[in-house]
Amino acid sequence: MIKSATFKHGWWYHYRVHELKMRALSSKFPELKKFLESVFTCCPHSYFEIGPRSSKLRNKIPVDTLQILGHEVSALTKAGLTENEGRFASAHSKVQMYMLENDRNTIAMEVPLWVTPDEMDSSILKISEPLTGHIDVLRIEDGKIWIWDYKPNASLEKFASTQVFMYAYMLSKRTGIPLDNFMCGYFDSANAYIFEPKLTKSSLNTFI
Protein backbone atom coordinates (compact mmCIF):
# COMPACT_ATOMS: atom_id res chain seq x y z
CA MET A 1 0.00 0.00 0.00
CA ILE A 2 3.01 2.30 0.33
CA LYS A 3 4.66 3.40 -2.89
CA SER A 4 8.18 4.78 -2.57
CA ALA A 5 11.02 6.36 -4.52
CA THR A 6 14.45 7.54 -3.46
CA PHE A 7 15.71 10.85 -4.82
CA LYS A 8 19.20 12.31 -4.53
CA HIS A 9 18.44 15.94 -3.83
CA GLY A 10 21.74 16.94 -2.35
CA TRP A 11 21.05 14.22 0.21
CA TRP A 12 18.99 11.05 -0.16
CA TYR A 13 15.26 11.59 0.35
CA HIS A 14 12.77 8.73 0.56
CA TYR A 15 9.49 9.91 -0.93
CA ARG A 16 6.57 7.72 0.10
CA VAL A 17 2.81 7.85 -0.38
CA HIS A 18 0.10 5.65 1.09
CA GLU A 19 -1.86 4.65 -1.99
CA LEU A 20 -4.97 3.45 -0.18
CA LYS A 21 -5.36 6.66 1.81
CA MET A 22 -4.57 8.74 -1.26
CA ARG A 23 -7.59 7.36 -3.12
CA ALA A 24 -9.80 9.40 -0.84
CA LEU A 25 -8.31 12.57 -2.38
CA SER A 26 -10.10 11.92 -5.67
CA SER A 27 -13.27 13.71 -4.55
CA LYS A 28 -11.92 16.48 -2.29
CA PHE A 29 -8.47 17.29 -3.68
CA PRO A 30 -7.99 15.60 -7.08
CA GLU A 31 -5.26 18.12 -7.99
CA LEU A 32 -3.24 17.06 -4.96
CA LYS A 33 -3.63 13.39 -5.83
CA LYS A 34 -2.50 14.07 -9.40
CA PHE A 35 0.57 15.96 -8.19
CA LEU A 36 1.61 13.31 -5.67
CA GLU A 37 1.37 10.65 -8.38
CA SER A 38 3.26 12.76 -10.92
CA VAL A 39 6.26 13.32 -8.64
CA PHE A 40 7.37 9.72 -9.18
CA THR A 41 8.05 10.40 -12.87
CA CYS A 42 8.10 14.18 -13.37
CA CYS A 43 10.16 15.67 -10.56
CA PRO A 44 12.71 18.25 -11.82
CA HIS A 45 15.62 16.81 -9.85
CA SER A 46 18.13 19.38 -11.15
CA TYR A 47 16.30 22.14 -9.25
CA PHE A 48 17.29 20.53 -5.97
CA GLU A 49 20.97 20.70 -6.87
CA ILE A 50 21.18 24.38 -7.77
CA GLY A 51 18.60 26.40 -5.88
CA PRO A 52 18.09 27.57 -2.29
CA ARG A 53 16.27 25.37 0.23
CA SER A 54 13.26 26.48 2.24
CA SER A 55 14.85 24.99 5.34
CA LYS A 56 17.75 27.44 4.99
CA LEU A 57 15.64 30.62 4.86
CA ARG A 58 16.35 33.00 7.70
CA ASN A 59 13.47 35.43 7.21
CA LYS A 60 10.79 35.66 9.87
CA ILE A 61 7.31 35.40 8.46
CA PRO A 62 4.66 37.54 10.21
CA VAL A 63 2.21 34.87 11.36
CA ASP A 64 0.81 34.05 14.77
CA THR A 65 1.47 30.46 15.77
CA LEU A 66 -0.71 28.64 18.27
CA GLN A 67 1.12 26.32 20.64
CA ILE A 68 -0.72 23.10 21.48
CA LEU A 69 0.42 20.70 24.18
CA GLY A 70 -0.45 17.05 23.68
CA HIS A 71 -1.51 17.39 20.06
CA GLU A 72 -2.24 14.20 18.14
CA VAL A 73 0.96 14.54 16.10
CA SER A 74 3.01 14.73 19.32
CA ALA A 75 1.43 11.50 20.55
CA LEU A 76 2.23 9.89 17.21
CA THR A 77 5.80 11.14 17.53
CA LYS A 78 6.23 9.47 20.92
CA ALA A 79 4.84 6.23 19.56
CA GLY A 80 7.02 6.36 16.46
CA LEU A 81 10.23 6.99 18.38
CA THR A 82 9.43 4.00 20.60
CA GLU A 83 7.92 1.54 18.14
CA ASN A 84 10.47 2.13 15.38
CA GLU A 85 13.52 2.02 17.63
CA GLY A 86 16.06 -0.20 15.89
CA ARG A 87 14.13 -0.15 12.63
CA PHE A 88 15.40 3.22 11.39
CA ALA A 89 18.52 5.20 12.23
CA SER A 90 17.07 8.71 12.18
CA ALA A 91 14.35 10.14 14.41
CA HIS A 92 12.73 11.65 11.32
CA SER A 93 12.31 8.27 9.65
CA LYS A 94 10.99 6.69 12.86
CA VAL A 95 8.30 9.35 13.21
CA GLN A 96 7.42 9.70 9.52
CA MET A 97 7.07 5.99 8.84
CA TYR A 98 5.04 5.39 11.98
CA MET A 99 2.62 8.11 10.96
CA LEU A 100 2.38 6.92 7.37
CA GLU A 101 1.72 3.32 8.43
CA ASN A 102 -0.51 3.90 11.46
CA ASP A 103 -2.15 7.32 11.28
CA ARG A 104 -5.37 7.48 9.30
CA ASN A 105 -4.71 11.08 8.20
CA THR A 106 -1.10 10.85 7.01
CA ILE A 107 -0.90 10.29 3.26
CA ALA A 108 2.70 11.09 2.29
CA MET A 109 6.18 11.91 3.56
CA GLU A 110 9.26 13.68 2.17
CA VAL A 111 7.18 15.26 -0.59
CA PRO A 112 9.46 17.18 -3.01
CA LEU A 113 8.40 20.75 -3.79
CA TRP A 114 9.69 23.57 -5.93
CA VAL A 115 8.79 27.00 -7.21
CA THR A 116 10.56 28.86 -10.02
CA PRO A 117 11.46 32.57 -9.97
CA ASP A 118 8.65 33.45 -12.39
CA GLU A 119 6.12 31.67 -10.13
CA MET A 120 7.29 33.35 -6.94
CA ASP A 121 5.59 36.54 -5.78
CA SER A 122 8.60 38.86 -5.46
CA SER A 123 6.91 40.75 -2.64
CA ILE A 124 7.16 37.58 -0.57
CA LEU A 125 10.65 36.48 -1.54
CA LYS A 126 13.03 37.36 -4.33
CA ILE A 127 14.79 34.36 -5.88
CA SER A 128 16.94 33.97 -8.98
CA GLU A 129 16.91 30.15 -8.95
CA PRO A 130 14.21 27.63 -8.04
CA LEU A 131 13.35 27.37 -4.35
CA THR A 132 12.95 23.76 -3.19
CA GLY A 133 12.05 21.70 -0.15
CA HIS A 134 10.56 18.45 1.15
CA ILE A 135 7.46 18.16 3.32
CA ASP A 136 8.13 15.86 6.27
CA VAL A 137 4.52 14.78 6.76
CA LEU A 138 1.43 15.53 4.65
CA ARG A 139 -1.95 14.96 6.31
CA ILE A 140 -5.61 15.56 5.52
CA GLU A 141 -7.43 16.83 8.61
CA ASP A 142 -10.89 18.38 8.91
CA GLY A 143 -11.12 18.97 5.17
CA LYS A 144 -7.79 20.82 5.04
CA ILE A 145 -4.37 19.94 3.66
CA TRP A 146 -1.98 20.00 6.61
CA ILE A 147 1.74 20.47 6.08
CA TRP A 148 3.77 19.31 9.06
CA ASP A 149 7.50 19.52 9.76
CA TYR A 150 9.08 17.43 12.50
CA LYS A 151 11.45 19.46 14.67
CA PRO A 152 13.00 17.46 17.55
CA ASN A 153 13.27 20.68 19.62
CA ALA A 154 10.29 22.58 18.26
CA SER A 155 10.17 25.16 21.07
CA LEU A 156 13.65 26.42 20.10
CA GLU A 157 12.86 26.95 16.42
CA LYS A 158 13.05 30.53 15.11
CA PHE A 159 12.37 30.09 11.41
CA ALA A 160 10.28 26.91 11.19
CA SER A 161 7.09 28.86 10.43
CA THR A 162 8.80 30.46 7.43
CA GLN A 163 9.95 27.07 6.15
CA VAL A 164 6.52 25.48 6.50
CA PHE A 165 4.74 28.49 5.02
CA MET A 166 6.91 28.23 1.93
CA TYR A 167 6.01 24.54 1.66
CA ALA A 168 2.33 25.54 1.60
CA TYR A 169 3.05 28.24 -0.96
CA MET A 170 4.95 25.84 -3.20
CA LEU A 171 2.35 23.09 -2.94
CA SER A 172 -0.34 25.64 -3.77
CA LYS A 173 1.62 26.61 -6.87
CA ARG A 174 2.21 23.00 -7.90
CA THR A 175 -1.43 21.98 -7.52
CA GLY A 176 -3.37 25.18 -8.13
CA ILE A 177 -5.15 24.71 -4.79
CA PRO A 178 -5.66 28.06 -3.00
CA LEU A 179 -3.83 28.67 0.28
CA ASP A 180 -7.20 28.88 2.07
CA ASN A 181 -7.28 25.07 1.87
CA PHE A 182 -4.01 24.65 3.77
CA MET A 183 -2.87 24.60 7.37
CA CYS A 184 0.71 24.52 8.62
CA GLY A 185 2.50 23.20 11.64
CA TYR A 186 5.75 21.97 13.15
CA PHE A 187 6.06 19.64 16.10
CA ASP A 188 7.98 17.37 18.43
CA SER A 189 6.92 14.81 21.04
CA ALA A 190 5.64 17.51 23.41
CA ASN A 191 4.57 20.56 21.42
CA ALA A 192 2.85 21.43 18.17
CA TYR A 193 2.79 24.91 16.68
CA ILE A 194 0.11 25.61 14.09
CA PHE A 195 -0.93 28.54 11.89
CA GLU A 196 -2.90 29.46 8.81
CA PRO A 197 -0.66 30.17 5.78
CA LYS A 198 -2.15 33.56 5.00
CA LEU A 199 -0.44 36.86 4.36
CA THR A 200 -2.00 40.27 3.96
CA LYS A 201 -0.56 42.75 1.51
CA SER A 202 0.49 44.97 4.40
CA SER A 203 2.50 42.16 5.95
CA LEU A 204 4.18 40.95 2.77
CA ASN A 205 6.71 43.77 2.86
CA THR A 206 8.01 42.58 6.23
CA PHE A 207 8.87 39.16 4.81
CA ILE A 208 11.85 40.16 2.69
Coordinates of C-alpha atoms in Angstrom, one line a residue:
M1 CA 0.0 0.0 0.0
I2 CA 3.0 2.3 0.3
K3 CA 4.7 3.4 -2.9
S4 CA 8.2 4.8 -2.6
A5 CA 11.0 6.4 -4.5
T6 CA 14.5 7.5 -3.5
F7 CA 15.7 10.9 -4.8
K8 CA 19.2 12.3 -4.5
H9 CA 18.4 15.9 -3.8
G10 CA 21.7 16.9 -2.4
W11 CA 21.0 14.2 0.2
W12 CA 19.0 11.0 -0.2
Y13 CA 15.3 11.6 0.3
H14 CA 12.8 8.7 0.6
Y15 CA 9.5 9.9 -0.9
R16 CA 6.6 7.7 0.1
V17 CA 2.8 7.9 -0.4
H18 CA 0.1 5.6 1.1
E19 CA -1.9 4.7 -2.0
L20 CA -5.0 3.4 -0.2
K21 CA -5.4 6.7 1.8
M22 CA -4.6 8.7 -1.3
R23 CA -7.6 7.4 -3.1
A24 CA -9.8 9.4 -0.8
L25 CA -8.3 12.6 -2.4
S26 CA -10.1 11.9 -5.7
S27 CA -13.3 13.7 -4.5
K28 CA -11.9 16.5 -2.3
F29 CA -8.5 17.3 -3.7
P30 CA -8.0 15.6 -7.1
E31 CA -5.3 18.1 -8.0
L32 CA -3.2 17.1 -5.0
K33 CA -3.6 13.4 -5.8
K34 CA -2.5 14.1 -9.4
F35 CA 0.6 16.0 -8.2
L36 CA 1.6 13.3 -5.7
E37 CA 1.4 10.7 -8.4
S38 CA 3.3 12.8 -10.9
V39 CA 6.3 13.3 -8.6
F40 CA 7.4 9.7 -9.2
T41 CA 8.1 10.4 -12.9
C42 CA 8.1 14.2 -13.4
C43 CA 10.2 15.7 -10.6
P44 CA 12.7 18.2 -11.8
H45 CA 15.6 16.8 -9.8
S46 CA 18.1 19.4 -11.1
Y47 CA 16.3 22.1 -9.3
F48 CA 17.3 20.5 -6.0
E49 CA 21.0 20.7 -6.9
I50 CA 21.2 24.4 -7.8
G51 CA 18.6 26.4 -5.9
P52 CA 18.1 27.6 -2.3
R53 CA 16.3 25.4 0.2
S54 CA 13.3 26.5 2.2
S55 CA 14.9 25.0 5.3
K56 CA 17.8 27.4 5.0
L57 CA 15.6 30.6 4.9
R58 CA 16.4 33.0 7.7
N59 CA 13.5 35.4 7.2
K60 CA 10.8 35.7 9.9
I61 CA 7.3 35.4 8.5
P62 CA 4.7 37.5 10.2
V63 CA 2.2 34.9 11.4
D64 CA 0.8 34.1 14.8
T65 CA 1.5 30.5 15.8
L66 CA -0.7 28.6 18.3
Q67 CA 1.1 26.3 20.6
I68 CA -0.7 23.1 21.5
L69 CA 0.4 20.7 24.2
G70 CA -0.4 17.1 23.7
H71 CA -1.5 17.4 20.1
E72 CA -2.2 14.2 18.1
V73 CA 1.0 14.5 16.1
S74 CA 3.0 14.7 19.3
A75 CA 1.4 11.5 20.6
L76 CA 2.2 9.9 17.2
T77 CA 5.8 11.1 17.5
K78 CA 6.2 9.5 20.9
A79 CA 4.8 6.2 19.6
G80 CA 7.0 6.4 16.5
L81 CA 10.2 7.0 18.4
T82 CA 9.4 4.0 20.6
E83 CA 7.9 1.5 18.1
N84 CA 10.5 2.1 15.4
E85 CA 13.5 2.0 17.6
G86 CA 16.1 -0.2 15.9
R87 CA 14.1 -0.2 12.6
F88 CA 15.4 3.2 11.4
A89 CA 18.5 5.2 12.2
S90 CA 17.1 8.7 12.2
A91 CA 14.4 10.1 14.4
H92 CA 12.7 11.7 11.3
S93 CA 12.3 8.3 9.7
K94 CA 11.0 6.7 12.9
V95 CA 8.3 9.3 13.2
Q96 CA 7.4 9.7 9.5
M97 CA 7.1 6.0 8.8
Y98 CA 5.0 5.4 12.0
M99 CA 2.6 8.1 11.0
L100 CA 2.4 6.9 7.4
E101 CA 1.7 3.3 8.4
N102 CA -0.5 3.9 11.5
D103 CA -2.1 7.3 11.3
R104 CA -5.4 7.5 9.3
N105 CA -4.7 11.1 8.2
T106 CA -1.1 10.9 7.0
I107 CA -0.9 10.3 3.3
A108 CA 2.7 11.1 2.3
M109 CA 6.2 11.9 3.6
E110 CA 9.3 13.7 2.2
V111 CA 7.2 15.3 -0.6
P112 CA 9.5 17.2 -3.0
L113 CA 8.4 20.8 -3.8
W114 CA 9.7 23.6 -5.9
V115 CA 8.8 27.0 -7.2
T116 CA 10.6 28.9 -10.0
P117 CA 11.5 32.6 -10.0
D118 CA 8.7 33.4 -12.4
E119 CA 6.1 31.7 -10.1
M120 CA 7.3 33.4 -6.9
D121 CA 5.6 36.5 -5.8
S122 CA 8.6 38.9 -5.5
S123 CA 6.9 40.8 -2.6
I124 CA 7.2 37.6 -0.6
L125 CA 10.6 36.5 -1.5
K126 CA 13.0 37.4 -4.3
I127 CA 14.8 34.4 -5.9
S128 CA 16.9 34.0 -9.0
E129 CA 16.9 30.2 -8.9
P130 CA 14.2 27.6 -8.0
L131 CA 13.4 27.4 -4.4
T132 CA 12.9 23.8 -3.2
G133 CA 12.1 21.7 -0.2
H134 CA 10.6 18.5 1.2
I135 CA 7.5 18.2 3.3
D136 CA 8.1 15.9 6.3
V137 CA 4.5 14.8 6.8
L138 CA 1.4 15.5 4.6
R139 CA -2.0 15.0 6.3
I140 CA -5.6 15.6 5.5
E141 CA -7.4 16.8 8.6
D142 CA -10.9 18.4 8.9
G143 CA -11.1 19.0 5.2
K144 CA -7.8 20.8 5.0
I145 CA -4.4 19.9 3.7
W146 CA -2.0 20.0 6.6
I147 CA 1.7 20.5 6.1
W148 CA 3.8 19.3 9.1
D149 CA 7.5 19.5 9.8
Y150 CA 9.1 17.4 12.5
K151 CA 11.4 19.5 14.7
P152 CA 13.0 17.5 17.6
N153 CA 13.3 20.7 19.6
A154 CA 10.3 22.6 18.3
S155 CA 10.2 25.2 21.1
L156 CA 13.6 26.4 20.1
E157 CA 12.9 27.0 16.4
K158 CA 13.0 30.5 15.1
F159 CA 12.4 30.1 11.4
A160 CA 10.3 26.9 11.2
S161 CA 7.1 28.9 10.4
T162 CA 8.8 30.5 7.4
Q163 CA 10.0 27.1 6.2
V164 CA 6.5 25.5 6.5
F165 CA 4.7 28.5 5.0
M166 CA 6.9 28.2 1.9
Y167 CA 6.0 24.5 1.7
A168 CA 2.3 25.5 1.6
Y169 CA 3.0 28.2 -1.0
M170 CA 5.0 25.8 -3.2
L171 CA 2.3 23.1 -2.9
S172 CA -0.3 25.6 -3.8
K173 CA 1.6 26.6 -6.9
R174 CA 2.2 23.0 -7.9
T175 CA -1.4 22.0 -7.5
G176 CA -3.4 25.2 -8.1
I177 CA -5.2 24.7 -4.8
P178 CA -5.7 28.1 -3.0
L179 CA -3.8 28.7 0.3
D180 CA -7.2 28.9 2.1
N181 CA -7.3 25.1 1.9
F182 CA -4.0 24.6 3.8
M183 CA -2.9 24.6 7.4
C184 CA 0.7 24.5 8.6
G185 CA 2.5 23.2 11.6
Y186 CA 5.7 22.0 13.2
F187 CA 6.1 19.6 16.1
D188 CA 8.0 17.4 18.4
S189 CA 6.9 14.8 21.0
A190 CA 5.6 17.5 23.4
N191 CA 4.6 20.6 21.4
A192 CA 2.9 21.4 18.2
Y193 CA 2.8 24.9 16.7
I194 CA 0.1 25.6 14.1
F195 CA -0.9 28.5 11.9
E196 CA -2.9 29.5 8.8
P197 CA -0.7 30.2 5.8
K198 CA -2.2 33.6 5.0
L199 CA -0.4 36.9 4.4
T200 CA -2.0 40.3 4.0
K201 CA -0.6 42.8 1.5
S202 CA 0.5 45.0 4.4
S203 CA 2.5 42.2 5.9
L204 CA 4.2 41.0 2.8
N205 CA 6.7 43.8 2.9
T206 CA 8.0 42.6 6.2
F207 CA 8.9 39.2 4.8
I208 CA 11.9 40.2 2.7

